[in-house]
PDB file of C-alpha atoms in Angstrom:
ATOM      1  CA  UNK A   1    -114.711  44.086  24.404  1.00 44.00           C
ATOM      2  CA  UNK A   2    -115.162  42.848  20.859  1.00 52.00           C
ATOM      3  CA  UNK A   3    -112.538  40.409  19.496  1.00 56.00           C
ATOM      4  CA  UNK A   4    -111.687  42.759  16.712  1.00 58.00           C
ATOM      5  CA  UNK A   5    -111.074  45.641  18.890  1.00 76.00           C
ATOM      6  CA  UNK A   6    -108.931  43.533  21.369  1.00 70.00           C
ATOM      7  CA  UNK A   7    -106.984  42.362  18.353  1.00 76.00           C
ATOM      8  CA  UNK A   8    -106.293  45.759  17.171  1.00 78.00           C
ATOM      9  CA  UNK A   9    -105.126  46.814  20.488  1.00 75.00           C
ATOM     10  CA  UNK A  10    -102.798  43.778  20.704  1.00 78.00           C
ATOM     11  CA  UNK A  11    -101.396  44.572  17.273  1.00 81.00           C
ATOM     12  CA  UNK A  12    -100.702  48.175  18.309  1.00 84.00           C
ATOM     13  CA  UNK A  13     -99.036  46.831  21.445  1.00 82.00           C
ATOM     14  CA  UNK A  14     -96.717  44.863  19.169  1.00 86.00           C
ATOM     15  CA  UNK A  15     -96.070  47.844  16.975  1.00 90.00           C
ATOM     16  CA  UNK A  16     -95.218  50.002  19.979  1.00 91.00           C
ATOM     17  CA  UNK A  17     -92.918  47.296  21.303  1.00 92.00           C
ATOM     18  CA  UNK A  18     -91.003  47.038  18.045  1.00 95.00           C
ATOM     19  CA  UNK A  19     -90.818  50.976  17.805  1.00 96.00           C
ATOM     20  CA  UNK A  20     -89.471  51.131  21.316  1.00 96.00           C
ATOM     21  CA  UNK A  21     -86.784  48.519  20.525  1.00 97.00           C
ATOM     22  CA  UNK A  22     -85.801  50.467  17.341  1.00 97.00           C
ATOM     23  CA  UNK A  23     -85.567  53.756  19.317  1.00 98.00           C
ATOM     24  CA  UNK A  24     -83.203  52.076  21.713  1.00 98.00           C
ATOM     25  CA  UNK A  25     -81.158  50.726  18.936  1.00 98.00           C
ATOM     26  CA  UNK A  26     -80.850  54.171  17.555  1.00 98.00           C
ATOM     27  CA  UNK A  27     -79.866  55.781  20.782  1.00 98.00           C
ATOM     28  CA  UNK A  28     -77.367  52.961  21.515  1.00 98.00           C
ATOM     29  CA  UNK A  29     -75.872  53.321  18.204  1.00 98.00           C
ATOM     30  CA  UNK A  30     -75.558  57.047  18.166  1.00 98.00           C
ATOM     31  CA  UNK A  31     -73.853  56.769  21.455  1.00 98.00           C
ATOM     32  CA  UNK A  32     -71.510  54.071  20.219  1.00 98.00           C
ATOM     33  CA  UNK A  33     -70.377  55.978  17.143  1.00 98.00           C
ATOM     34  CA  UNK A  34     -70.513  59.705  18.366  1.00 96.00           C
ATOM     35  CA  UNK A  35     -69.471  59.341  21.962  1.00 95.00           C
ATOM     36  CA  UNK A  36     -67.388  56.202  21.930  1.00 97.00           C
ATOM     37  CA  UNK A  37     -65.668  55.465  18.540  1.00 97.00           C
ATOM     38  CA  UNK A  38     -65.297  59.039  17.474  1.00 96.00           C
ATOM     39  CA  UNK A  39     -63.918  60.015  20.807  1.00 94.00           C
ATOM     40  CA  UNK A  40     -60.828  57.880  19.934  1.00 94.00           C
ATOM     41  CA  UNK A  41     -60.440  60.013  16.720  1.00 94.00           C
ATOM     42  CA  UNK A  42     -61.265  63.548  17.942  1.00 92.00           C
ATOM     43  CA  UNK A  43     -58.437  65.794  19.116  1.00 88.00           C
ATOM     44  CA  UNK A  44     -57.842  64.944  22.740  1.00 84.00           C
ATOM     45  CA  UNK A  45     -58.087  67.652  25.503  1.00 78.00           C
ATOM     46  CA  UNK A  46     -54.399  67.597  26.091  1.00 73.00           C
ATOM     47  CA  UNK A  47     -51.679  67.583  23.582  1.00 73.00           C
ATOM     48  CA  UNK A  48     -49.718  64.829  25.526  1.00 67.00           C
ATOM     49  CA  UNK A  49     -52.761  62.591  24.928  1.00 75.00           C
ATOM     50  CA  UNK A  50     -52.436  62.986  21.164  1.00 87.00           C
ATOM     51  CA  UNK A  51     -50.648  59.610  20.167  1.00 91.00           C
ATOM     52  CA  UNK A  52     -49.622  60.674  16.549  1.00 92.00           C
ATOM     53  CA  UNK A  53     -48.355  64.077  17.584  1.00 92.00           C
ATOM     54  CA  UNK A  54     -46.422  62.753  20.609  1.00 92.00           C
ATOM     55  CA  UNK A  55     -44.779  60.133  18.703  1.00 92.00           C
ATOM     56  CA  UNK A  56     -43.671  62.659  15.886  1.00 92.00           C
ATOM     57  CA  UNK A  57     -42.297  65.076  18.604  1.00 91.00           C
ATOM     58  CA  UNK A  58     -40.554  62.403  20.609  1.00 91.00           C
ATOM     59  CA  UNK A  59     -38.801  61.066  17.419  1.00 89.00           C
ATOM     60  CA  UNK A  60     -37.792  64.629  16.565  1.00 90.00           C
ATOM     61  CA  UNK A  61     -36.428  65.288  20.073  1.00 90.00           C
ATOM     62  CA  UNK A  62     -34.586  62.015  20.015  1.00 90.00           C
ATOM     63  CA  UNK A  63     -32.993  62.913  16.838  1.00 88.00           C
ATOM     64  CA  UNK A  64     -32.419  66.606  17.853  1.00 89.00           C
ATOM     65  CA  UNK A  65     -34.451  68.347  15.172  1.00 90.00           C
ATOM     66  CA  UNK A  66     -37.415  70.763  15.502  1.00 90.00           C
ATOM     67  CA  UNK A  67     -40.384  69.959  13.300  1.00 91.00           C
ATOM     68  CA  UNK A  68     -42.845  72.446  11.984  1.00 92.00           C
ATOM     69  CA  UNK A  69     -45.616  71.955  14.543  1.00 90.00           C
ATOM     70  CA  UNK A  70     -48.109  74.045  12.654  1.00 92.00           C
ATOM     71  CA  UNK A  71     -47.782  71.792   9.574  1.00 93.00           C
ATOM     72  CA  UNK A  72     -47.887  68.681  11.791  1.00 93.00           C
ATOM     73  CA  UNK A  73     -51.136  69.809  13.608  1.00 93.00           C
ATOM     74  CA  UNK A  74     -52.790  70.735  10.351  1.00 94.00           C
ATOM     75  CA  UNK A  75     -52.135  67.350   8.819  1.00 94.00           C
ATOM     76  CA  UNK A  76     -53.261  65.487  11.898  1.00 95.00           C
ATOM     77  CA  UNK A  77     -56.393  67.599  11.973  1.00 95.00           C
ATOM     78  CA  UNK A  78     -57.146  66.861   8.367  1.00 95.00           C
ATOM     79  CA  UNK A  79     -56.794  63.127   9.099  1.00 96.00           C
ATOM     80  CA  UNK A  80     -59.109  63.309  11.963  1.00 95.00           C
ATOM     81  CA  UNK A  81     -61.722  65.153   9.888  1.00 95.00           C
ATOM     82  CA  UNK A  82     -61.458  62.474   7.138  1.00 94.00           C
ATOM     83  CA  UNK A  83     -62.405  59.731   9.732  1.00 96.00           C
ATOM     84  CA  UNK A  84     -65.174  61.694  11.528  1.00 96.00           C
ATOM     85  CA  UNK A  85     -66.959  61.870   8.169  1.00 95.00           C
ATOM     86  CA  UNK A  86     -67.705  58.148   8.609  1.00 96.00           C
ATOM     87  CA  UNK A  87     -70.056  58.801  11.491  1.00 96.00           C
ATOM     88  CA  UNK A  88     -73.406  58.854   9.521  1.00 96.00           C
ATOM     89  CA  UNK A  89     -72.387  55.761   7.452  1.00 97.00           C
ATOM     90  CA  UNK A  90     -71.482  53.695  10.488  1.00 97.00           C
ATOM     91  CA  UNK A  91     -74.751  54.635  12.190  1.00 98.00           C
ATOM     92  CA  UNK A  92     -76.820  53.719   9.211  1.00 97.00           C
ATOM     93  CA  UNK A  93     -75.074  50.306   8.851  1.00 97.00           C
ATOM     94  CA  UNK A  94     -75.854  49.327  12.473  1.00 98.00           C
ATOM     95  CA  UNK A  95     -79.237  50.935  12.857  1.00 98.00           C
ATOM     96  CA  UNK A  96     -80.562  49.588   9.435  1.00 97.00           C
ATOM     97  CA  UNK A  97     -79.410  46.148   9.938  1.00 96.00           C
ATOM     98  CA  UNK A  98     -80.681  45.785  13.490  1.00 97.00           C
ATOM     99  CA  UNK A  99     -84.022  47.500  12.739  1.00 97.00           C
ATOM    100  CA  UNK A 100     -84.648  45.199   9.751  1.00 96.00           C
ATOM    101  CA  UNK A 101     -84.227  42.275  12.075  1.00 95.00           C
ATOM    102  CA  UNK A 102     -86.691  43.569  14.585  1.00 95.00           C
ATOM    103  CA  UNK A 103     -89.263  44.456  11.886  1.00 93.00           C
ATOM    104  CA  UNK A 104     -88.925  41.055  10.303  1.00 93.00           C
ATOM    105  CA  UNK A 105     -90.056  39.198  13.396  1.00 90.00           C
ATOM    106  CA  UNK A 106     -93.716  37.978  13.293  1.00 88.00           C
ATOM    107  CA  UNK A 107     -94.739  37.844  16.942  1.00 85.00           C
ATOM    108  CA  UNK A 108     -97.205  35.382  18.289  1.00 80.00           C
ATOM    109  CA  UNK A 109     -98.701  35.294  21.867  1.00 73.00           C
ATOM    110  CA  UNK A 110     -95.923  35.506  24.617  1.00 78.00           C
ATOM    111  CA  UNK A 111     -93.103  35.544  21.954  1.00 87.00           C
ATOM    112  CA  UNK A 112     -90.427  38.252  22.262  1.00 92.00           C
ATOM    113  CA  UNK A 113     -87.860  39.846  20.164  1.00 93.00           C
ATOM    114  CA  UNK A 114     -84.327  38.803  20.922  1.00 93.00           C
ATOM    115  CA  UNK A 115     -80.969  40.332  19.885  1.00 94.00           C
ATOM    116  CA  UNK A 116     -78.215  38.001  20.542  1.00 94.00           C
ATOM    117  CA  UNK A 117     -74.377  38.305  20.319  1.00 94.00           C
ATOM    118  CA  UNK A 118     -74.279  36.465  16.971  1.00 95.00           C
ATOM    119  CA  UNK A 119     -76.597  39.192  15.439  1.00 95.00           C
ATOM    120  CA  UNK A 120     -73.693  41.733  15.779  1.00 97.00           C
ATOM    121  CA  UNK A 121     -71.112  39.550  14.029  1.00 96.00           C
ATOM    122  CA  UNK A 122     -71.650  40.610  10.452  1.00 96.00           C
ATOM    123  CA  UNK A 123     -72.530  44.188  11.423  1.00 97.00           C
ATOM    124  CA  UNK A 124     -69.298  44.628  13.523  1.00 97.00           C
ATOM    125  CA  UNK A 125     -67.265  43.105  10.760  1.00 97.00           C
ATOM    126  CA  UNK A 126     -68.393  45.699   8.269  1.00 97.00           C
ATOM    127  CA  UNK A 127     -68.044  48.549  10.700  1.00 97.00           C
ATOM    128  CA  UNK A 128     -64.499  47.596  11.530  1.00 97.00           C
ATOM    129  CA  UNK A 129     -63.592  46.934   8.056  1.00 97.00           C
ATOM    130  CA  UNK A 130     -64.903  50.430   6.957  1.00 97.00           C
ATOM    131  CA  UNK A 131     -63.084  52.117   9.794  1.00 97.00           C
ATOM    132  CA  UNK A 132     -59.663  50.314   9.276  1.00 96.00           C
ATOM    133  CA  UNK A 133     -59.825  51.115   5.380  1.00 97.00           C
ATOM    134  CA  UNK A 134     -60.559  54.786   5.992  1.00 96.00           C
ATOM    135  CA  UNK A 135     -57.941  55.127   8.667  1.00 96.00           C
ATOM    136  CA  UNK A 136     -55.307  53.599   6.475  1.00 96.00           C
ATOM    137  CA  UNK A 137     -56.312  55.750   3.540  1.00 96.00           C
ATOM    138  CA  UNK A 138     -56.353  58.907   5.605  1.00 96.00           C
ATOM    139  CA  UNK A 139     -53.082  58.266   7.144  1.00 95.00           C
ATOM    140  CA  UNK A 140     -51.595  57.675   3.887  1.00 95.00           C
ATOM    141  CA  UNK A 141     -53.148  60.623   2.203  1.00 95.00           C
ATOM    142  CA  UNK A 142     -53.168  63.356   4.856  1.00 95.00           C
ATOM    143  CA  UNK A 143     -50.086  62.439   6.863  1.00 94.00           C
ATOM    144  CA  UNK A 144     -47.549  60.109   5.317  1.00 94.00           C
ATOM    145  CA  UNK A 145     -47.849  61.528   1.727  1.00 93.00           C
ATOM    146  CA  UNK A 146     -47.158  65.077   3.081  1.00 92.00           C
ATOM    147  CA  UNK A 147     -44.767  64.077   5.793  1.00 91.00           C
ATOM    148  CA  UNK A 148     -41.675  65.911   4.323  1.00 90.00           C
ATOM    149  CA  UNK A 149     -43.498  69.248   4.800  1.00 92.00           C
ATOM    150  CA  UNK A 150     -43.124  69.039   8.627  1.00 92.00           C
ATOM    151  CA  UNK A 151     -39.364  68.795   8.406  1.00 92.00           C
ATOM    152  CA  UNK A 152     -37.021  71.741   8.437  1.00 89.00           C
ATOM    153  CA  UNK A 153     -35.251  72.301   4.970  1.00 87.00           C
ATOM    154  CA  UNK A 154     -31.729  71.884   6.347  1.00 87.00           C
ATOM    155  CA  UNK A 155     -32.428  68.419   8.035  1.00 88.00           C
ATOM    156  CA  UNK A 156     -30.137  65.654   6.868  1.00 89.00           C
ATOM    157  CA  UNK A 157     -31.881  63.543   4.190  1.00 89.00           C
ATOM    158  CA  UNK A 158     -30.799  60.218   5.707  1.00 91.00           C
ATOM    159  CA  UNK A 159     -32.016  61.285   9.238  1.00 90.00           C
ATOM    160  CA  UNK A 160     -35.338  62.407   7.581  1.00 90.00           C
ATOM    161  CA  UNK A 161     -35.735  59.150   5.698  1.00 91.00           C
ATOM    162  CA  UNK A 162     -35.221  57.250   8.814  1.00 90.00           C
ATOM    163  CA  UNK A 163     -37.798  59.144  10.884  1.00 91.00           C
ATOM    164  CA  UNK A 164     -40.317  58.748   8.098  1.00 92.00           C
ATOM    165  CA  UNK A 165     -39.689  55.079   7.894  1.00 93.00           C
ATOM    166  CA  UNK A 166     -40.135  54.645  11.630  1.00 92.00           C
ATOM    167  CA  UNK A 167     -43.336  56.852  11.724  1.00 93.00           C
ATOM    168  CA  UNK A 168     -44.844  54.845   8.865  1.00 94.00           C
ATOM    169  CA  UNK A 169     -44.184  51.548  10.711  1.00 94.00           C
ATOM    170  CA  UNK A 170     -45.620  53.043  13.797  1.00 94.00           C
ATOM    171  CA  UNK A 171     -48.731  54.542  12.264  1.00 95.00           C
ATOM    172  CA  UNK A 172     -49.591  51.470  10.134  1.00 94.00           C
ATOM    173  CA  UNK A 173     -48.896  48.852  12.907  1.00 95.00           C
ATOM    174  CA  UNK A 174     -48.840  50.046  16.502  1.00 95.00           C
ATOM    175  CA  UNK A 175     -51.085  52.954  16.220  1.00 95.00           C
ATOM    176  CA  UNK A 176     -53.650  51.258  13.915  1.00 96.00           C
ATOM    177  CA  UNK A 177     -53.790  48.034  16.087  1.00 96.00           C
ATOM    178  CA  UNK A 178     -54.176  49.951  19.259  1.00 95.00           C
ATOM    179  CA  UNK A 179     -56.999  52.056  17.674  1.00 96.00           C
ATOM    180  CA  UNK A 180     -58.835  49.088  16.435  1.00 96.00           C
ATOM    181  CA  UNK A 181     -58.537  47.148  19.762  1.00 97.00           C
ATOM    182  CA  UNK A 182     -59.935  50.216  21.537  1.00 96.00           C
ATOM    183  CA  UNK A 183     -62.773  50.261  19.054  1.00 97.00           C
ATOM    184  CA  UNK A 184     -63.458  46.555  19.616  1.00 97.00           C
ATOM    185  CA  UNK A 185     -63.873  47.256  23.392  1.00 97.00           C
ATOM    186  CA  UNK A 186     -66.242  50.185  22.822  1.00 97.00           C
ATOM    187  CA  UNK A 187     -68.406  48.043  20.347  1.00 98.00           C
ATOM    188  CA  UNK A 188     -68.513  45.149  22.808  1.00 97.00           C
ATOM    189  CA  UNK A 189     -69.701  47.309  25.709  1.00 98.00           C
ATOM    190  CA  UNK A 190     -72.388  48.821  23.551  1.00 98.00           C
ATOM    191  CA  UNK A 191     -73.457  45.527  22.199  1.00 98.00           C
ATOM    192  CA  UNK A 192     -73.787  44.089  25.636  1.00 97.00           C
ATOM    193  CA  UNK A 193     -75.870  47.061  26.716  1.00 98.00           C
ATOM    194  CA  UNK A 194     -78.159  46.680  23.826  1.00 98.00           C
ATOM    195  CA  UNK A 195     -78.710  43.030  24.426  1.00 97.00           C
ATOM    196  CA  UNK A 196     -79.560  43.726  28.121  1.00 97.00           C
ATOM    197  CA  UNK A 197     -81.839  46.613  27.186  1.00 97.00           C
ATOM    198  CA  UNK A 198     -83.747  44.417  24.800  1.00 96.00           C
ATOM    199  CA  UNK A 199     -84.343  41.957  27.563  1.00 95.00           C
ATOM    200  CA  UNK A 200     -85.639  44.364  29.804  1.00 95.00           C
ATOM    201  CA  UNK A 201     -88.165  45.693  27.114  1.00 95.00           C
ATOM    202  CA  UNK A 202     -89.165  42.071  26.490  1.00 93.00           C
ATOM    203  CA  UNK A 203     -90.013  41.642  30.210  1.00 92.00           C
ATOM    204  CA  UNK A 204     -92.239  44.842  30.208  1.00 90.00           C
ATOM    205  CA  UNK A 205     -93.871  43.720  27.012  1.00 87.00           C
ATOM    206  CA  UNK A 206     -94.839  40.293  28.300  1.00 86.00           C
ATOM    207  CA  UNK A 207     -95.971  41.698  31.638  1.00 85.00           C
ATOM    208  CA  UNK A 208     -98.286  44.175  29.882  1.00 79.00           C
ATOM    209  CA  UNK A 209     -99.524  41.547  27.379  1.00 76.00           C
ATOM    210  CA  UNK A 210    -100.509  39.303  30.183  1.00 74.00           C
ATOM    211  CA  UNK A 211    -101.785  41.803  32.847  1.00 73.00           C
ATOM    212  CA  UNK A 212    -103.300  44.695  30.858  1.00 64.00           C
ATOM    213  CA  UNK A 213    -107.209  44.894  31.262  1.00 59.00           C
ATOM    214  CA  UNK A 214    -107.293  46.328  27.688  1.00 57.00           C
ATOM    215  CA  UNK A 215    -105.381  43.314  26.264  1.00 58.00           C
ATOM    216  CA  UNK A 216    -107.277  40.714  28.170  1.00 62.00           C
ATOM    217  CA  UNK A 217    -110.855  39.809  29.066  1.00 56.00           C
ATOM    218  CA  UNK A 218    -110.343  40.968  32.763  1.00 43.00           C
ATOM    219  CA  UNK A 219    -113.449  42.219  34.592  1.00 44.00           C
TER     220      UNK A 219
END
């Protein structure tokens, strides 16, 4: 086999290796955003699992008032839709950053592409900041700013003010913190999965590089 031909095949092997890693990054990221993160935002299968709705209704029951459930559901749904719009942006952040890292690597013989825990630090910081800012904004605009619309007209103003104050505190502190903690866990799991997948691809790449007849001068 001529040297140029062997060199071309090796170069194509490197390109295929990089493309495979990038495809794994895309699949891993799509699953993280669509299946994991956004599952925490989407309407749960049971009303009892809806943290925001359940908190509103428990407070109303405790104070012996009946809220407008239709208005409440509408506002929570709009809040959810606002957050779900982030899906494309979040995926682009992670896919672009990690793909750029892969493409920037100049591979020599028997070198591999590594994705380490530290490579996710800046990416995850941006992702979590983006989500947090949008959640706070959407809670404020879609729920808290319109919260009075869910109360009956004859409710005592001081009681309404107290419930609004308690709900505001819950949404901006307990609910937000729990949501972000759950997102942290989802991200950690997918980061670890991607690191391990990249290691497996590296092992296959090196094996092929050293054992393929096309890539070596085997008889």
